[in-house]
Structure formats: C-alpha cells, structure tokens
C-alpha cells in the first residue's frame, strides 16, 4: 500500500468484505448455522485487520467515517437489491445525509 490512494483502495476492499459479512448475517441464523457464522466472523475479522492497515496511512477519524458511512449505505443497497428490504423516502434521505457527512469529513480532513 503506497500513500493515501492505496489506503483508500484498501479501505474500499475492507468495506466490501464487511458489507458481504453483514449481508450473510441472516444466513447465520443467530449463529446456529456454523458455516455461515464462520463466514461472518471471518469476514469481520479480515475487514477489521485491513482497517488496521489503513489507519497507518490516514487519520482514524477519516477512515472510520468512510468505513461507517459507506458501509451503512452499501448495506442498505444490498438489503434493497438482494434481501427484499423496502426503501422509503425517510430511509433514502437518511442515507443521503450519511453520505454527505462522510464527504464533508473527508473534505475537512484534507485541509
């Protein structure tokens, strides 16, 4: 990983892995299905490990804001597209505010 671009790329990979682990939580069935539960735990562990590498290159406040905001938005999209979850105006507006907040934190962190 070289520089801030590498850190953001690695952060993106960590977010995708975390979102995938979150998306299969229903399959873990309250951690009674050991195969899916193992996948969830492994996905979370890998994504957190990648996040520890990212914070060597960028402030933890920026990394975590991107992690939380992008992860939340992506989980909502996955829920909508693949898990049959509804999307109403309040949910869409709330997600837009999360994304705007992440963008604002990134802009504030670059100056």
PDB file of C-alpha atoms in Angstrom:
ATOM      1  CA  UNK A   1       0.000   0.000   0.000  1.00  0.00           C
ATOM      2  CA  UNK A   2       1.501   3.286  -1.046  1.00  0.00           C
ATOM      3  CA  UNK A   3       0.171   6.615   0.062  1.00  0.00           C
ATOM      4  CA  UNK A   4      -3.336   7.855   0.518  1.00  0.00           C
ATOM      5  CA  UNK A   5      -4.675   6.346  -2.735  1.00  0.00           C
ATOM      6  CA  UNK A   6      -3.522   2.897  -1.675  1.00  0.00           C
ATOM      7  CA  UNK A   7      -5.082   3.429   1.739  1.00  0.00           C
ATOM      8  CA  UNK A   8      -8.417   4.378   0.189  1.00  0.00           C
ATOM      9  CA  UNK A   9      -8.275   1.349  -2.114  1.00  0.00           C
ATOM     10  CA  UNK A  10      -7.549  -0.939   0.830  1.00  0.00           C
ATOM     11  CA  UNK A  11     -10.325   0.751   2.809  1.00  0.00           C
ATOM     12  CA  UNK A  12     -12.706   0.062  -0.075  1.00  0.00           C
ATOM     13  CA  UNK A  13     -11.760  -3.624  -0.018  1.00  0.00           C
ATOM     14  CA  UNK A  14     -12.268  -3.733   3.758  1.00  0.00           C
ATOM     15  CA  UNK A  15     -15.692  -2.115   3.407  1.00  0.00           C
ATOM     16  CA  UNK A  16     -16.798  -4.554   0.709  1.00  0.00           C
ATOM     17  CA  UNK A  17     -15.726  -7.518   2.855  1.00  0.00           C
ATOM     18  CA  UNK A  18     -17.510  -6.092   5.907  1.00  0.00           C
ATOM     19  CA  UNK A  19     -20.683  -5.474   3.874  1.00  0.00           C
ATOM     20  CA  UNK A  20     -20.574  -9.023   2.494  1.00  0.00           C
ATOM     21  CA  UNK A  21     -20.209 -10.415   6.024  1.00  0.00           C
ATOM     22  CA  UNK A  22     -23.122  -8.278   7.189  1.00  0.00           C
ATOM     23  CA  UNK A  23     -25.272  -9.350   4.245  1.00  0.00           C
ATOM     24  CA  UNK A  24     -24.921 -13.028   5.172  1.00  0.00           C
ATOM     25  CA  UNK A  25     -25.834 -12.462   8.827  1.00  0.00           C
ATOM     26  CA  UNK A  26     -29.400 -13.727   8.213  1.00  0.00           C
ATOM     27  CA  UNK A  27     -27.953 -16.992   6.871  1.00  0.00           C
ATOM     28  CA  UNK A  28     -26.009 -17.447  10.129  1.00  0.00           C
ATOM     29  CA  UNK A  29     -29.438 -17.816  11.781  1.00  0.00           C
ATOM     30  CA  UNK A  30     -28.459 -16.371  15.143  1.00  0.00           C
ATOM     31  CA  UNK A  31     -25.080 -18.110  14.877  1.00  0.00           C
ATOM     32  CA  UNK A  32     -26.760 -21.515  14.912  1.00  0.00           C
ATOM     33  CA  UNK A  33     -25.507 -22.298  11.391  1.00  0.00           C
ATOM     34  CA  UNK A  34     -21.778 -22.836  11.891  1.00  0.00           C
ATOM     35  CA  UNK A  35     -20.757 -22.489   8.234  1.00  0.00           C
ATOM     36  CA  UNK A  36     -22.418 -19.109   7.730  1.00  0.00           C
ATOM     37  CA  UNK A  37     -21.480 -17.969  11.232  1.00  0.00           C
ATOM     38  CA  UNK A  38     -17.858 -18.800  10.471  1.00  0.00           C
ATOM     39  CA  UNK A  39     -18.086 -16.786   7.267  1.00  0.00           C
ATOM     40  CA  UNK A  40     -19.474 -13.796   9.157  1.00  0.00           C
ATOM     41  CA  UNK A  41     -16.748 -13.926  11.807  1.00  0.00           C
ATOM     42  CA  UNK A  42     -14.002 -14.433   9.224  1.00  0.00           C
ATOM     43  CA  UNK A  43     -15.311 -11.556   7.103  1.00  0.00           C
ATOM     44  CA  UNK A  44     -15.468  -9.195  10.064  1.00  0.00           C
ATOM     45  CA  UNK A  45     -12.013 -10.239  11.265  1.00  0.00           C
ATOM     46  CA  UNK A  46     -10.463  -9.730   7.827  1.00  0.00           C
ATOM     47  CA  UNK A  47     -12.128  -6.362   7.338  1.00  0.00           C
ATOM     48  CA  UNK A  48     -11.018  -5.102  10.758  1.00  0.00           C
ATOM     49  CA  UNK A  49      -7.461  -6.280  10.081  1.00  0.00           C
ATOM     50  CA  UNK A  50      -7.477  -4.369   6.793  1.00  0.00           C
ATOM     51  CA  UNK A  51      -8.794  -1.316   8.628  1.00  0.00           C
ATOM     52  CA  UNK A  52      -5.807  -1.504  10.995  1.00  0.00           C
ATOM     53  CA  UNK A  53      -3.532  -1.309   7.965  1.00  0.00           C
ATOM     54  CA  UNK A  54      -5.468   1.658   6.574  1.00  0.00           C
ATOM     55  CA  UNK A  55      -5.120   3.739   9.742  1.00  0.00           C
ATOM     56  CA  UNK A  56      -1.352   3.588   9.369  1.00  0.00           C
ATOM     57  CA  UNK A  57      -1.788   5.857   6.341  1.00  0.00           C
ATOM     58  CA  UNK A  58      -4.763   8.086   7.226  1.00  0.00           C
ATOM     59  CA  UNK A  59      -6.333   9.542  10.341  1.00  0.00           C
ATOM     60  CA  UNK A  60      -8.568   7.083  12.140  1.00  0.00           C
ATOM     61  CA  UNK A  61     -11.375   9.655  12.241  1.00  0.00           C
ATOM     62  CA  UNK A  62     -11.461   9.858   8.447  1.00  0.00           C
ATOM     63  CA  UNK A  63     -11.015   6.109   7.936  1.00  0.00           C
ATOM     64  CA  UNK A  64     -13.782   5.240  10.364  1.00  0.00           C
ATOM     65  CA  UNK A  65     -16.148   7.872   8.968  1.00  0.00           C
ATOM     66  CA  UNK A  66     -15.713   6.458   5.472  1.00  0.00           C
ATOM     67  CA  UNK A  67     -15.961   2.908   6.834  1.00  0.00           C
ATOM     68  CA  UNK A  68     -19.172   3.572   8.740  1.00  0.00           C
ATOM     69  CA  UNK A  69     -20.840   5.783   6.152  1.00  0.00           C
ATOM     70  CA  UNK A  70     -20.008   3.779   3.067  1.00  0.00           C
ATOM     71  CA  UNK A  71     -20.691   0.511   4.880  1.00  0.00           C
ATOM     72  CA  UNK A  72     -24.097   1.711   6.047  1.00  0.00           C
ATOM     73  CA  UNK A  73     -25.054   2.949   2.599  1.00  0.00           C
ATOM     74  CA  UNK A  74     -23.837  -0.228   0.881  1.00  0.00           C
ATOM     75  CA  UNK A  75     -25.636  -2.490   3.349  1.00  0.00           C
ATOM     76  CA  UNK A  76     -28.834  -0.554   2.635  1.00  0.00           C
ATOM     77  CA  UNK A  77     -28.326  -1.040  -1.109  1.00  0.00           C
ATOM     78  CA  UNK A  78     -27.593  -4.760  -0.649  1.00  0.00           C
ATOM     79  CA  UNK A  79     -30.696  -5.056   1.525  1.00  0.00           C
ATOM     80  CA  UNK A  80     -32.779  -3.337  -1.118  1.00  0.00           C
ATOM     81  CA  UNK A  81     -31.417  -5.277  -4.107  1.00  0.00           C
ATOM     82  CA  UNK A  82     -30.814  -8.730  -2.667  1.00  0.00           C
ATOM     83  CA  UNK A  83     -32.628  -9.107   0.659  1.00  0.00           C
ATOM     84  CA  UNK A  84     -36.008  -7.659  -0.234  1.00  0.00           C
ATOM     85  CA  UNK A  85     -35.842  -4.752   2.207  1.00  0.00           C
ATOM     86  CA  UNK A  86     -38.017  -1.710   1.451  1.00  0.00           C
ATOM     87  CA  UNK A  87     -36.740   1.780   0.683  1.00  0.00           C
ATOM     88  CA  UNK A  88     -38.904   4.770   1.552  1.00  0.00           C
ATOM     89  CA  UNK A  89     -38.197   8.491   1.357  1.00  0.00           C
ATOM     90  CA  UNK A  90     -37.078   8.759   5.003  1.00  0.00           C
ATOM     91  CA  UNK A  91     -34.567   5.948   4.597  1.00  0.00           C
ATOM     92  CA  UNK A  92     -33.268   7.378   1.314  1.00  0.00           C
ATOM     93  CA  UNK A  93     -32.922  10.868   2.821  1.00  0.00           C
ATOM     94  CA  UNK A  94     -31.136   9.494   5.880  1.00  0.00           C
ATOM     95  CA  UNK A  95     -28.678   7.578   3.706  1.00  0.00           C
ATOM     96  CA  UNK A  96     -28.045  10.700   1.629  1.00  0.00           C
ATOM     97  CA  UNK A  97     -27.236  12.617   4.823  1.00  0.00           C
ATOM     98  CA  UNK A  98     -24.790   9.905   5.884  1.00  0.00           C
ATOM     99  CA  UNK A  99     -23.019  10.096   2.526  1.00  0.00           C
ATOM    100  CA  UNK A 100     -22.952  13.906   2.717  1.00  0.00           C
ATOM    101  CA  UNK A 101     -21.431  13.681   6.185  1.00  0.00           C
ATOM    102  CA  UNK A 102     -18.699  11.320   5.009  1.00  0.00           C
ATOM    103  CA  UNK A 103     -17.883  13.609   2.099  1.00  0.00           C
ATOM    104  CA  UNK A 104     -17.787  16.596   4.457  1.00  0.00           C
ATOM    105  CA  UNK A 105     -15.428  14.814   6.863  1.00  0.00           C
ATOM    106  CA  UNK A 106     -13.137  13.876   4.009  1.00  0.00           C
ATOM    107  CA  UNK A 107     -13.064  17.421   2.696  1.00  0.00           C
ATOM    108  CA  UNK A 108     -12.394  18.779   6.170  1.00  0.00           C
ATOM    109  CA  UNK A 109      -9.634  16.234   6.710  1.00  0.00           C
ATOM    110  CA  UNK A 110      -7.703  17.246   3.592  1.00  0.00           C
ATOM    111  CA  UNK A 111      -7.052  20.835   4.685  1.00  0.00           C
TER     112      UNK A 111
END
